Tab-separated table of C-alpha atoms in Angstrom:
chain	number	residue	atom	x	y	z
A	46	ASP	CA	-21.986	6.322	-11.025
A	47	GLY	CA	-18.639	8.049	-11.467
A	48	TYR	CA	-19.458	9.679	-14.769
A	49	SER	CA	-20.742	13.047	-16.141
A	50	ASN	CA	-21.376	14.512	-19.471
A	51	ASN	CA	-19.056	16.963	-20.991
A	52	GLU	CA	-20.049	19.744	-23.332
A	53	ASP	CA	-20.714	17.393	-26.293
A	54	GLY	CA	-22.892	15.191	-24.067
A	55	ASP	CA	-20.260	12.361	-24.129
A	56	PRO	CA	-19.659	10.662	-20.815
A	57	LYS	CA	-16.380	11.298	-19.131
A	58	SER	CA	-15.059	10.162	-15.893
A	59	THR	CA	-15.456	12.589	-13.011
A	60	PHE	CA	-12.433	11.260	-11.079
A	61	ASN	CA	-9.871	11.867	-13.865
A	62	THR	CA	-10.329	13.801	-16.979
A	63	GLU	CA	-7.252	12.361	-18.664
A	64	THR	CA	-5.588	9.015	-18.421
A	65	ARG	CA	-2.057	9.038	-19.826
A	66	PHE	CA	-1.058	5.536	-18.624
A	67	LEU	CA	2.227	4.547	-20.267
A	68	THR	CA	1.750	7.259	-23.074
A	69	GLN	CA	3.464	10.190	-21.379
A	70	ASP	CA	7.023	11.107	-22.032
A	71	VAL	CA	8.051	10.589	-18.315
A	72	ILE	CA	7.425	7.379	-16.619
A	73	GLU	CA	7.379	7.094	-12.868
A	74	MET	CA	9.306	3.992	-11.588
A	75	LYS	CA	9.669	2.728	-8.030
A	76	ALA	CA	11.613	0.034	-6.295
A	77	SER	CA	10.966	-0.984	-2.692
A	78	ALA	CA	12.074	-3.539	-0.087
A	79	GLY	CA	10.675	-4.202	3.416
A	80	ILE	CA	11.001	-6.141	6.558
A	81	GLY	CA	8.745	-6.995	9.353
A	82	VAL	CA	9.026	-8.361	12.775
A	83	ALA	CA	6.193	-9.534	15.096
A	84	PHE	CA	6.163	-11.459	18.396
A	85	THR	CA	3.521	-12.883	20.780
A	86	LEU	CA	3.439	-12.604	24.607
A	87	PRO	CA	1.329	-15.000	26.547
A	88	THR	CA	-0.421	-13.241	29.555
A	89	PRO	CA	-2.680	-14.555	32.239
A	90	ILE	CA	-5.771	-13.041	30.461
A	91	GLY	CA	-4.794	-13.651	26.916
A	92	LYS	CA	-2.162	-13.154	24.286
A	93	PHE	CA	-0.600	-9.876	23.289
A	94	LYS	CA	0.907	-9.641	19.723
A	95	ALA	CA	3.033	-6.664	18.547
A	96	GLY	CA	4.753	-5.984	15.373
A	97	VAL	CA	6.896	-3.550	13.432
A	98	ASP	CA	7.166	-3.152	9.709
A	99	TYR	CA	9.556	-1.002	7.624
A	100	VAL	CA	9.601	-0.303	3.930
A	101	TYR	CA	12.233	1.580	2.007
A	102	GLU	CA	11.103	3.050	-1.345
A	103	TYR	CA	13.185	4.761	-4.133
A	104	ALA	CA	11.384	6.408	-6.940
A	105	TRP	CA	12.501	7.910	-10.107
A	106	ASN	CA	10.445	10.763	-11.825
A	107	ARG	CA	8.120	11.005	-8.812
A	108	ASN	CA	4.762	12.355	-9.638
A	109	LEU	CA	5.811	12.316	-13.351
A	110	VAL	CA	8.359	15.138	-12.868
A	111	GLU	CA	11.473	14.365	-14.765
A	112	ASP	CA	14.578	13.905	-12.611
A	113	LYS	CA	12.601	14.361	-9.507
A	114	ASP	CA	14.181	11.241	-7.752
A	115	GLY	CA	14.054	10.387	-4.098
A	116	ALA	CA	13.603	7.962	-1.182
A	117	ALA	CA	10.766	7.425	1.142
A	118	HIS	CA	10.662	5.480	4.542
A	119	TYR	CA	7.416	3.916	5.720
A	120	TYR	CA	6.910	2.508	9.247
A	121	VAL	CA	3.940	0.540	10.716
A	122	PHE	CA	3.629	-0.182	14.350
A	123	SER	CA	0.858	-2.700	15.250
A	124	GLY	CA	-0.621	-4.443	18.213
A	125	THR	CA	-3.439	-6.795	19.170
A	126	TRP	CA	-4.845	-8.374	22.243
A	127	ARG	CA	-6.685	-11.745	22.286
A	128	TRP	CA	-8.407	-13.427	24.985
């Protein structure tokens, strides 16, 4: 069920013992932008569709570590065949 009892018998979450949402001194912030391109090619036995997506992300205070700033790049390549 996602919960267990602590020493006092009170239920607590098993997946996170402490939730500090917006109460911690350091807040992680992110900004991201992305672009995607897809195309379809008709073939004698169906259609082939391919796509490429790219996302640039910049984060401040990554993993709640103060002044740990940096960028990340994410790429996705996809393809489908329909007949």
